[in-house]
Coordinates of C-alpha atoms in Angstrom, one line a residue:
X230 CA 0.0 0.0 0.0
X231 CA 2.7 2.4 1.1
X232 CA 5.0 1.8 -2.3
X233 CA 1.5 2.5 -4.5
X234 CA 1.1 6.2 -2.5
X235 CA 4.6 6.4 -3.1
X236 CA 4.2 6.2 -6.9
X237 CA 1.2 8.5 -7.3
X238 CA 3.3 11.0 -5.2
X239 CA 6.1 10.7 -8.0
X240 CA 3.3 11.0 -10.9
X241 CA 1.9 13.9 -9.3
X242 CA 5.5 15.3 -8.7
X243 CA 6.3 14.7 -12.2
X244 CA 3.3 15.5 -14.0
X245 CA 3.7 19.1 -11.3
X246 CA 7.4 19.2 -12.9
X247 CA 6.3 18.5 -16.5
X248 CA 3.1 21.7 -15.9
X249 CA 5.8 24.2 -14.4
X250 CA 8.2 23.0 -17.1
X251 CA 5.5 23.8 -19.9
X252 CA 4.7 27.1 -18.1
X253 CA 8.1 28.5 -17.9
X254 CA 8.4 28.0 -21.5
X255 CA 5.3 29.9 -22.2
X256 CA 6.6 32.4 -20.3
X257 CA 10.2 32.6 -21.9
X258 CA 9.6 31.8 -25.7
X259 CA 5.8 32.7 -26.4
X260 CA 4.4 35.5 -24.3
X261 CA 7.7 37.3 -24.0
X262 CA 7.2 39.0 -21.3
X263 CA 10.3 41.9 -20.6
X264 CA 12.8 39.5 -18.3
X265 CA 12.0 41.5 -14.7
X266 CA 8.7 40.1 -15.1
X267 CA 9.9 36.7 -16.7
X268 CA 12.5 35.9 -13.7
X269 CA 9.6 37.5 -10.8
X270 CA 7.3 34.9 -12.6
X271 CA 10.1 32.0 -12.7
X272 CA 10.5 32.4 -9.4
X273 CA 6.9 32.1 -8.7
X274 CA 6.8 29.0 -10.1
X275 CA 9.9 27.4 -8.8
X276 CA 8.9 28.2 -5.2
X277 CA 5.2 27.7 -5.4
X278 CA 5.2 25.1 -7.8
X279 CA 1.2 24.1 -7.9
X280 CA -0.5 27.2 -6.5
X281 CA 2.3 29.5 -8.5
X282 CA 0.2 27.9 -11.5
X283 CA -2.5 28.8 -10.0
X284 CA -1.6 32.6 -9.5
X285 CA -0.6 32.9 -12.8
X286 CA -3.9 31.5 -14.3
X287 CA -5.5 34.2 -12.5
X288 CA -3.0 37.4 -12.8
X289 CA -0.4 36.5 -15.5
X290 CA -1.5 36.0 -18.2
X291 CA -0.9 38.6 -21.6
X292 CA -3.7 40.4 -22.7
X293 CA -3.9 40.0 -26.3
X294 CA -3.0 43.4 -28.2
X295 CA -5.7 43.7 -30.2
X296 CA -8.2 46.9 -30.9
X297 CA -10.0 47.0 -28.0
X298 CA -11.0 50.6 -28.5
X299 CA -12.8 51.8 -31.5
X300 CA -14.8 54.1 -32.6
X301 CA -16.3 55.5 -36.1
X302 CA -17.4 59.0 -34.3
X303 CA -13.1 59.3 -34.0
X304 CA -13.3 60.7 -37.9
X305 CA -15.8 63.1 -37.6
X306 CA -14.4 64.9 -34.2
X307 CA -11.8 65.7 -36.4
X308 CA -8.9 64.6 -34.2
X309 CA -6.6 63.5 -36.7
X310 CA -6.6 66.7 -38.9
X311 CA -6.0 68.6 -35.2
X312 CA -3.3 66.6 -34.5
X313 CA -1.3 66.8 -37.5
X314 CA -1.8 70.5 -37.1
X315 CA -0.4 70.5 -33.9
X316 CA 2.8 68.5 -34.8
X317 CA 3.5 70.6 -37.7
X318 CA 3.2 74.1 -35.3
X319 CA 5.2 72.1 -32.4
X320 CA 8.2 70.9 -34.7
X321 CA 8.0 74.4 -36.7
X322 CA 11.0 76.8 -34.4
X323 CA 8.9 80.3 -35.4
X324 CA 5.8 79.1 -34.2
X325 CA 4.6 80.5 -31.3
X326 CA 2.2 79.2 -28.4
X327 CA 2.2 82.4 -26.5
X328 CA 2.1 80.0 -23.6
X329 CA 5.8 80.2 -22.0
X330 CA 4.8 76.5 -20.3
X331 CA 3.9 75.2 -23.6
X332 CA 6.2 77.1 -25.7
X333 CA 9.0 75.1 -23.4
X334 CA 6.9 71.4 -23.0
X335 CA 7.3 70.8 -27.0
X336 CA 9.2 67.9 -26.9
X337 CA 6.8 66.1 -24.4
X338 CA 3.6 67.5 -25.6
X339 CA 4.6 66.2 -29.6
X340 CA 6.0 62.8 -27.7
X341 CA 2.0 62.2 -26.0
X342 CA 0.5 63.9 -29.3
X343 CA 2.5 60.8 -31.5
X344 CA 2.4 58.2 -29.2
X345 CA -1.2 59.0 -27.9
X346 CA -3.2 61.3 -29.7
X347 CA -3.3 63.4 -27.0
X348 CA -4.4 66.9 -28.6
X349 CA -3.2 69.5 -26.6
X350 CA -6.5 72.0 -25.6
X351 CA -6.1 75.4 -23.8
X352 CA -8.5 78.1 -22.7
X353 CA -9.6 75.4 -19.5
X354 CA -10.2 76.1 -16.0
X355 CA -9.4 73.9 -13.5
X356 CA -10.5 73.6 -9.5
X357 CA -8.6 70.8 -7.9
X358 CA -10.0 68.9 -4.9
X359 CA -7.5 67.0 -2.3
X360 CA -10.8 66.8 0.4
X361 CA -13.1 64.0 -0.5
X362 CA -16.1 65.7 1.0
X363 CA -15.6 68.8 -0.6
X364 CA -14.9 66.9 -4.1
X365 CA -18.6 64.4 -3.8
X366 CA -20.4 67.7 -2.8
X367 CA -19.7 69.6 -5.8
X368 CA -19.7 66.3 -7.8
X369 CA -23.4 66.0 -6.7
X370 CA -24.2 69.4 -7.3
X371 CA -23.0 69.7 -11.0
X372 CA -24.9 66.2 -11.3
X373 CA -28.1 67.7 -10.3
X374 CA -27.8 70.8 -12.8
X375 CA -27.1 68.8 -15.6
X376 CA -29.3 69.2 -18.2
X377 CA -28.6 67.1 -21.3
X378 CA -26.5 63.9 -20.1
X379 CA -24.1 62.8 -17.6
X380 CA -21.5 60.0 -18.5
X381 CA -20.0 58.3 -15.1
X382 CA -16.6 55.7 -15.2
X383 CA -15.0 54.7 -11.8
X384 CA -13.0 51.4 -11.1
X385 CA -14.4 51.8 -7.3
X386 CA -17.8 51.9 -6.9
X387 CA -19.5 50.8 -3.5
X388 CA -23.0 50.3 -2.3
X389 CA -22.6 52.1 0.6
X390 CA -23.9 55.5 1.7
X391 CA -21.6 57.6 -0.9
X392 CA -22.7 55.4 -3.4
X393 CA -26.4 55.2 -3.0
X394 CA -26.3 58.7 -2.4
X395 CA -24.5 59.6 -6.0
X396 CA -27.0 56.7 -7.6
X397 CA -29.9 58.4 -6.3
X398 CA -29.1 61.4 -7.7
X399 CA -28.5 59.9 -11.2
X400 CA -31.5 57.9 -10.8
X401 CA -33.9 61.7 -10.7
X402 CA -31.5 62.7 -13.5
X403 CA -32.4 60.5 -15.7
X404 CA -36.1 60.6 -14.5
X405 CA -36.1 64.0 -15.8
X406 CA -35.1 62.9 -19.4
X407 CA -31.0 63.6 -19.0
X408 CA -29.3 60.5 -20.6
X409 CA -27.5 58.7 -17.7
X410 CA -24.4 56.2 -18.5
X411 CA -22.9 54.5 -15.9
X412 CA -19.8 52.4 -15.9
X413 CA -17.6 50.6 -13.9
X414 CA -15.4 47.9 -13.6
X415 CA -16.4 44.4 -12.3
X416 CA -13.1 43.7 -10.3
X417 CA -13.3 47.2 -8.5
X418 CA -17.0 47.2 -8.0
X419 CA -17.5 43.8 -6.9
X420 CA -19.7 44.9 -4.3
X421 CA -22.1 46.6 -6.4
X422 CA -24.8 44.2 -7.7
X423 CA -26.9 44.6 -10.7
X424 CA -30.1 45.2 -8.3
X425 CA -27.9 48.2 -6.6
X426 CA -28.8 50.3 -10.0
X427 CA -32.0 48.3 -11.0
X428 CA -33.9 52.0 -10.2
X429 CA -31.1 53.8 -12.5
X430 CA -31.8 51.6 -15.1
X431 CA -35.8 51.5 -14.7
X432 CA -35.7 55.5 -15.2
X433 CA -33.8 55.1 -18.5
X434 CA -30.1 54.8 -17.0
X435 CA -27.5 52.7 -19.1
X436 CA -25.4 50.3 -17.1
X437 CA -22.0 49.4 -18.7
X438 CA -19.6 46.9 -16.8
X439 CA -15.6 46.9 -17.7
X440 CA -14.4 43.0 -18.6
X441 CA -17.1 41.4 -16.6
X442 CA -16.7 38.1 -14.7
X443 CA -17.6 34.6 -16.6
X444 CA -18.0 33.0 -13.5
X445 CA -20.1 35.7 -11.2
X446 CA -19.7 36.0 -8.3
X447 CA -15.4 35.6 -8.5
X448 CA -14.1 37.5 -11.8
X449 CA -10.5 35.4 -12.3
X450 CA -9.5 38.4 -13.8
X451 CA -7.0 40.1 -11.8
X452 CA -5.5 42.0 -13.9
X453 CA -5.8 44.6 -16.7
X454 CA -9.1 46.2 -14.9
X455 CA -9.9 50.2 -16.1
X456 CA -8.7 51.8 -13.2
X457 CA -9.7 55.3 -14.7
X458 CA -12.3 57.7 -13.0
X459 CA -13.8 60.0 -15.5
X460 CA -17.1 62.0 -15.8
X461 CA -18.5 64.3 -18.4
X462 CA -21.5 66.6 -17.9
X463 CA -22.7 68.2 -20.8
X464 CA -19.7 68.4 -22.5
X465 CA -18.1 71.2 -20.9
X466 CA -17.6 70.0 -17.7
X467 CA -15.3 67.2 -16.4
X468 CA -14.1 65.5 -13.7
X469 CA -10.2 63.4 -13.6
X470 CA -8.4 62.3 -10.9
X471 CA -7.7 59.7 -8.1
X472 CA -10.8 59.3 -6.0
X473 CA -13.0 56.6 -5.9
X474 CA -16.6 56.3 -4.9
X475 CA -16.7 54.9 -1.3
X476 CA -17.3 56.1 2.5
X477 CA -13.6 55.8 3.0
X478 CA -13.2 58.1 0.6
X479 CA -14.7 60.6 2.8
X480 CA -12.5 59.8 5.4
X481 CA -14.6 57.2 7.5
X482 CA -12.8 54.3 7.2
X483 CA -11.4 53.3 10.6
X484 CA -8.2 51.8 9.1
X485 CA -7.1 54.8 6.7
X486 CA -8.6 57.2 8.7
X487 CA -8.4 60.8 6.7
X488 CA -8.1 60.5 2.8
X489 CA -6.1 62.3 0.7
X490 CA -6.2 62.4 -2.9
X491 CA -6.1 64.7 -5.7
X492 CA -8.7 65.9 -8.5
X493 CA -9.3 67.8 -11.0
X494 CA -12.4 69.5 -12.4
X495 CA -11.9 70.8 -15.8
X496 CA -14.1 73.3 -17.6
X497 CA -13.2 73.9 -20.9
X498 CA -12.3 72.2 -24.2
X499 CA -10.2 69.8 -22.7
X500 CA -13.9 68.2 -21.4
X501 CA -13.8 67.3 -25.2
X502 CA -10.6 64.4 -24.8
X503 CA -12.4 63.6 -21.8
X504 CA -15.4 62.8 -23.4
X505 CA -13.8 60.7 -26.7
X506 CA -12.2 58.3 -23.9
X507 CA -15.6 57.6 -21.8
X508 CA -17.2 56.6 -25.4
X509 CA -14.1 54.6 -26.6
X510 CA -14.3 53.0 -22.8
X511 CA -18.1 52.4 -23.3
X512 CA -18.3 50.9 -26.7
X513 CA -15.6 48.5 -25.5
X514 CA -17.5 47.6 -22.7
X515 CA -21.4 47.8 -23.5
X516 CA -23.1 45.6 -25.7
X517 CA -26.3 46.6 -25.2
X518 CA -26.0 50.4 -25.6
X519 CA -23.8 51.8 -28.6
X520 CA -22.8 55.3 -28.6
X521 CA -22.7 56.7 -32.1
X522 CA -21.9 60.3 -33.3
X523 CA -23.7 63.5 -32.1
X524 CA -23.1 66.8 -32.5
X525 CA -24.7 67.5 -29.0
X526 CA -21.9 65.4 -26.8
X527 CA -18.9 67.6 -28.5
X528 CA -20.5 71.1 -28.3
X529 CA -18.5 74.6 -28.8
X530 CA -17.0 75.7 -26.0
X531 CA -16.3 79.0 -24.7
X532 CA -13.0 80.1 -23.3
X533 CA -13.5 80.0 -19.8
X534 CA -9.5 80.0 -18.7
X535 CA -5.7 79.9 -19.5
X536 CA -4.7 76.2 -19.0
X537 CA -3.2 74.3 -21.0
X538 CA -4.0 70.9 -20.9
X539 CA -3.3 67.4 -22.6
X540 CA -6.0 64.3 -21.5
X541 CA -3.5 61.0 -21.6
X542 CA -4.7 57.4 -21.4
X543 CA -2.7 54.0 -21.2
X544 CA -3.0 50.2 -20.9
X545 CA -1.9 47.3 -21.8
X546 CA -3.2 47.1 -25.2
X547 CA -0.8 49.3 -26.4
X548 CA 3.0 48.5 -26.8
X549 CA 3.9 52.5 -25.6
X550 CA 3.5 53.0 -22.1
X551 CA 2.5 56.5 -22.8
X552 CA 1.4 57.7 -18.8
X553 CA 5.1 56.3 -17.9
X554 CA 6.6 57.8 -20.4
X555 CA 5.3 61.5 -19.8
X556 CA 6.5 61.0 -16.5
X557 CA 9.3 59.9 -17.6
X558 CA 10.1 62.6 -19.9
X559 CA 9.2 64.9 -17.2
X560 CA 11.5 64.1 -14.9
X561 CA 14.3 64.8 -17.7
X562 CA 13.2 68.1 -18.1
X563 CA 14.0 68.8 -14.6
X564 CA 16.3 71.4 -13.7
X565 CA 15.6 72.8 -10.4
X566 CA 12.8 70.4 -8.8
X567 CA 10.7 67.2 -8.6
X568 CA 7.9 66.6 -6.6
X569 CA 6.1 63.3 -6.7
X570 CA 2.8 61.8 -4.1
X571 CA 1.9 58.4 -4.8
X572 CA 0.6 55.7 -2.7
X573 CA 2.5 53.4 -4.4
X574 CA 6.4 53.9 -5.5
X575 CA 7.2 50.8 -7.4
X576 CA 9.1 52.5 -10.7
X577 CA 11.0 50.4 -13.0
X578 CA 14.8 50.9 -13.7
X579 CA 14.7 53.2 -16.2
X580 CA 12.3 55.7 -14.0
X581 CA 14.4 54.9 -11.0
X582 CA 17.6 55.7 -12.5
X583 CA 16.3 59.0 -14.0
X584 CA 15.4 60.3 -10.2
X585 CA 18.6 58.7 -9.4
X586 CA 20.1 60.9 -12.1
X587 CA 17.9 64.3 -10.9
X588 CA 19.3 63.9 -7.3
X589 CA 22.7 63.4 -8.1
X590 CA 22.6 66.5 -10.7
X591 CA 21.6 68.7 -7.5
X592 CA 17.7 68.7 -8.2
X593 CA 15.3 68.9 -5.1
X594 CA 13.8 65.5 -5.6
X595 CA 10.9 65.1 -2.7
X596 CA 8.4 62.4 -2.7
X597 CA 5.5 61.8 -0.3
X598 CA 4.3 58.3 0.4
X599 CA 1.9 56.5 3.0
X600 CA 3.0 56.0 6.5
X601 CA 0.6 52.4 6.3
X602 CA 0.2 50.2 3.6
X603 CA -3.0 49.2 1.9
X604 CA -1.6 46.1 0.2
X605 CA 0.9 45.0 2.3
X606 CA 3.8 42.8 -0.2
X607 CA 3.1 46.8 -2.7
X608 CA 3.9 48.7 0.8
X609 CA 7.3 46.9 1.1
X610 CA 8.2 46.6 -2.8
X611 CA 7.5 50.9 -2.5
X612 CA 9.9 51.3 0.8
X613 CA 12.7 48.9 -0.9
X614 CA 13.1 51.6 -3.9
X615 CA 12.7 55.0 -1.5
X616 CA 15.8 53.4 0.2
X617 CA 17.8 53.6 -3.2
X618 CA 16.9 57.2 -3.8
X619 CA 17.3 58.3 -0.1
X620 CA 21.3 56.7 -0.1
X621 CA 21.4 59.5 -3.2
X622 CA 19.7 62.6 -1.8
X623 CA 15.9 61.8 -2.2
X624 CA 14.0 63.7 0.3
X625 CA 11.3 61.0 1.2
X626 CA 8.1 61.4 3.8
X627 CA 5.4 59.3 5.3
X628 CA 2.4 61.0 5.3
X629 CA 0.6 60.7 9.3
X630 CA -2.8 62.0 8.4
X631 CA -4.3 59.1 7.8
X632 CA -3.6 57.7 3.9
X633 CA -2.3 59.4 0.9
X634 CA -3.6 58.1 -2.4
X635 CA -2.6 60.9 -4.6
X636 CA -1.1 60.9 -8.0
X637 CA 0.4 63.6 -8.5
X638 CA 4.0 64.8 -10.6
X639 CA 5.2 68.5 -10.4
X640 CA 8.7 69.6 -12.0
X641 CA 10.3 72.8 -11.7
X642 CA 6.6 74.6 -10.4
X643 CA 5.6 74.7 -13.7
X644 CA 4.2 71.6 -15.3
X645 CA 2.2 68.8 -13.6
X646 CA 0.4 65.5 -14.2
X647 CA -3.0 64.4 -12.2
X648 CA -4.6 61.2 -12.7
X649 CA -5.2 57.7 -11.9
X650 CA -1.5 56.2 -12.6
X651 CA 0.3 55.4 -9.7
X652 CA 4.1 55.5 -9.7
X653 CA 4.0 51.5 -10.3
X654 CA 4.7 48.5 -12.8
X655 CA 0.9 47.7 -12.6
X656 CA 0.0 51.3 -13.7
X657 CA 2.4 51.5 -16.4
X658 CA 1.9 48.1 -18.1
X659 CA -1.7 46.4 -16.6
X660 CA -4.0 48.6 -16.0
X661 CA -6.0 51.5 -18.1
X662 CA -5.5 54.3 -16.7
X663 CA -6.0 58.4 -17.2
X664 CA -3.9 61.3 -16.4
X665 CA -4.1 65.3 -17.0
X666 CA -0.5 66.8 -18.2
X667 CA -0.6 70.3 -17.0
X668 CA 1.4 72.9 -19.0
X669 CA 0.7 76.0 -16.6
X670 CA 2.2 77.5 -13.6
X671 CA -0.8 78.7 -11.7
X672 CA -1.9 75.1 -11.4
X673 CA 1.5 73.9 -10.6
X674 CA 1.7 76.2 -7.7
X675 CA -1.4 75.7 -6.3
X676 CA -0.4 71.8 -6.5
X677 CA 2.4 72.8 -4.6
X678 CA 0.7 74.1 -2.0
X679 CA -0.8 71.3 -1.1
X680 CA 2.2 69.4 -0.9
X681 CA 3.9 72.0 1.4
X682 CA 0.4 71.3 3.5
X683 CA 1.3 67.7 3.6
X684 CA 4.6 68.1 4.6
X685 CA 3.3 69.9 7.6
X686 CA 1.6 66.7 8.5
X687 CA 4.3 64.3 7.7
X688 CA 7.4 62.8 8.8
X689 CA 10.7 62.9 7.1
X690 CA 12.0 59.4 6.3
X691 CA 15.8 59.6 6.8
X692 CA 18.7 57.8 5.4
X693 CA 19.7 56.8 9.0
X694 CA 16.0 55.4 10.2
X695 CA 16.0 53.4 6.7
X696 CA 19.1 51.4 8.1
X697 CA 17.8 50.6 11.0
X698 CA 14.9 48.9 10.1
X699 CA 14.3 45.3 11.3
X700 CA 16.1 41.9 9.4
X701 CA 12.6 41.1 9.0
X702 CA 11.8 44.1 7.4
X703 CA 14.3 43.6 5.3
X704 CA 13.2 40.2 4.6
X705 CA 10.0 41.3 3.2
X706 CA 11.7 44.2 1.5
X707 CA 14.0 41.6 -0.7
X708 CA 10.7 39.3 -1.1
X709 CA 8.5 41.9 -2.7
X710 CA 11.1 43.7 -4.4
X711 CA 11.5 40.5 -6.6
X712 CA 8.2 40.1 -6.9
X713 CA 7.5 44.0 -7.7
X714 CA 7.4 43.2 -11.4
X715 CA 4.1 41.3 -10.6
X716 CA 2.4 43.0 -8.4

């Protein structure tokens, strides 16, 4: 009895072997995968032989660069005859913006144009919001003086009392006739059911759900979720940025305690780039409702302000890593200072190395991260790299206010990025995501001070206190810095 266990145990073990073997093929010779990612995966599989299999069914596998995104209203916008325009004023020397910020941002503003058709807009203005109260009560009250259609995407959405309370006032906004379209994404939203928004729907509100599970109630799909939040009202008025829609959101969470975040609310013609990625979004993801051309969703604008703005998406249906790359780029342009919040600091080498670079060239380079971690193997991957840039000159703080889930880039108090991309691999290459790139100084100094606030309520994370962190610290440091490229 005890030699026939013995030989299903070696089957198993083999047949185990023979799986992982097959895998780690897949992995080298067919998906291709960059080699970070490859090795992080390799070793997945050689410690975790069985249930590394597992993990990779669910999060590792390639998403298939196809055209997700399309569009036939694209051609009548006019976008590509704008941005052919654009490049031919941006690479022309005598032309003029009459903008010093974007007279200076050419090179990145014609690298997101190219890469992204990221039309640069101007004449916007722009309130940003770092107080998740103050952000849902303004949200609600532009909602409820809408008067021709509101379109809603978040990756968050819960059914609690934010939530109902932003659904309810969809739900008499679409009683009244204004054309209501809702979307979110499964994975992010997996507490909000279909009978959550049966009421929406009844008045005439359209549901749309981003890569919906198979097998409801788990979604195996861990990866490549929309992580953008966006909302159009009318088509003037916008909304960008990092929060989500949830009571912690507002601060009541007893973990997190006070939430900080950054957003934007853009009026202005910028609304328009806003509005072309909700519909791309949408198509992808409805198949009930189609949204085809109107004039009414792109209407003429008036000039309402002086910013400059470009809207720029990513994900991993493209090869170019455009959000990265803008920061990236931005980070080169750098002569006097960097300032960076993210919840999340898990850059790659080539992002690492540039801040490496801006440090040792004598640039202020500060950085604001959590004092607690959210998900715990990210928190230790993101302290692991603030050690490299603190041995070089970094300035580094926890914030102590509660949690910090800002995305924010501002270089030389003049240009800026908001969004949705966190300063991480899965932003860059597995997730959709959204971002603002500034081109104004009033905004970047009012950016500014709100990190100056911050600083007052955080704590400075010195060289000296990095060292003497804990061996098993460390330990978890070294762990999830290997695994960083698969987080």
């Amino acid at each position: 009895m005890l030699t026939i266990e013995l030989n299903i145990l070696t089957i198993l073990a083999v047949i185990l072997f023979i799986v992982n073997l097959l895998l780690a093929v897949v992995l080298i010779f067919i998906e291709r995968k960059d080699a970070t990612s490859t090795w992080a995966w390799l070793l997945v599989l050689y410690f975790i032989p069985f249930v590394g299999f597992i993990i990779y069914l669910l999060i590792g596998q390639t998403l298939t660069r196809r055209k997700m995104f399309e569009w036939e209203g694209i051609q009548k916008i006019g976008i590509e005859s704008l941005i052919e325009e654009q490049k031919e004023q941006i690479i022309d020397p005598d032309f003029s913006f009459n903008e010093p910020m974007v007279d200076e941002s050419r090179d990145l503003i014609y690298m997101l144009l190219i890469n992204n058709d990221a039309v640069l807009t101007k004449q916007n203005k722009v309130d940003i919001f770092t107080d998740g109260k103050e952000k849902f009560d303004q949200l609600l009250k532009d909602i409820r003086e809408a008067k021709f259609f509101i379109h809603m995407q978040y990756y968050i959405f819960r059914n609690d009392t934010l939530g109902k309370e932003v659904i309810q006032a969809l739900t008499e906004k679409a009683q009244q006739g204004v054309k209501v379209r809702f979307l979110y994404d499964d994975l992010g939203s997996r507490q909000l059911k279909h009978k959550h928004l049966a009421d929406l729907e009844a008045a005439g509100g359209e549901i749309g759900v981003f890569f919906p599970s198979k097998f409801s109630p788990i979604n195996l799909r861990l990866n490549y979720r929309n992580h953008r939040k966006l909302i159009n009202i009318d088509g003037h008025l916008g909304y960008v940025g990092g929060f989500n829609v949830g009571d912690e959101y507002l601060g009541k969470s007893k973990k997190f305690g006070y939430w900080r975040d950054t957003h934007l609310r853009i009026i202005g013609p910028a609304v328009h780039s806003i509005q072309t990625r909700f519909i791309l979004d949408w198509n992808q993801a409805s198949k009930r409702y189609h949204i085809s051309y109107e004039d009414h969703y792109f209407p003429t604008i008036e000039e309402t302000g002086s910013t400059a703005i470009q809207i720029v998406s990513s994900g991993p249906d493209s090869e170019w890593e455009q959000i990265k790359s803008g920061y990236l780029k931005m980070i080169m342009m750098a002569q006097e200072s960097i300032y960076i919040q993210t919840p999340y600091f898990i850059p790659d080498q080539t992002l690492l190395d540039a801040l490496k670079v801006a440090c040792l060239s004598g640039i202020n380079v500060q950085i604001i991260i959590p004092n607690k971690p959210d998900h715990m193997f990210v928190y230790w991957a993101t302290t692991s790299h603030v050690g490299e840039l603190l041995k070089v000159g970094a300035k580094v703080y926890t914030y102590e206010n509660g949690f910090i889930h800002a995305k924010t880039l501002i270089v030389d108090r003049k240009i800026s990025s908001v969004g949705t991309a966190n300063i991480d691999m899965r932003s860059f290459k597995l997730n959709f995501e959204v971002n603002a790139f500034i081109y104004e100084k009033e905004t970047a100094e009012k950016l500014l001070t709100k990190f100056d606030e911050d600083l007052k309520l955080s704590k400075l994370f010195t060289w000296e206190s990095y060292e003497q962190r804990s061996k098993t610290i460390r330990f978890k440091e070294s762990i999830s810095r290997l695994l960083s490229p698969i987080l």
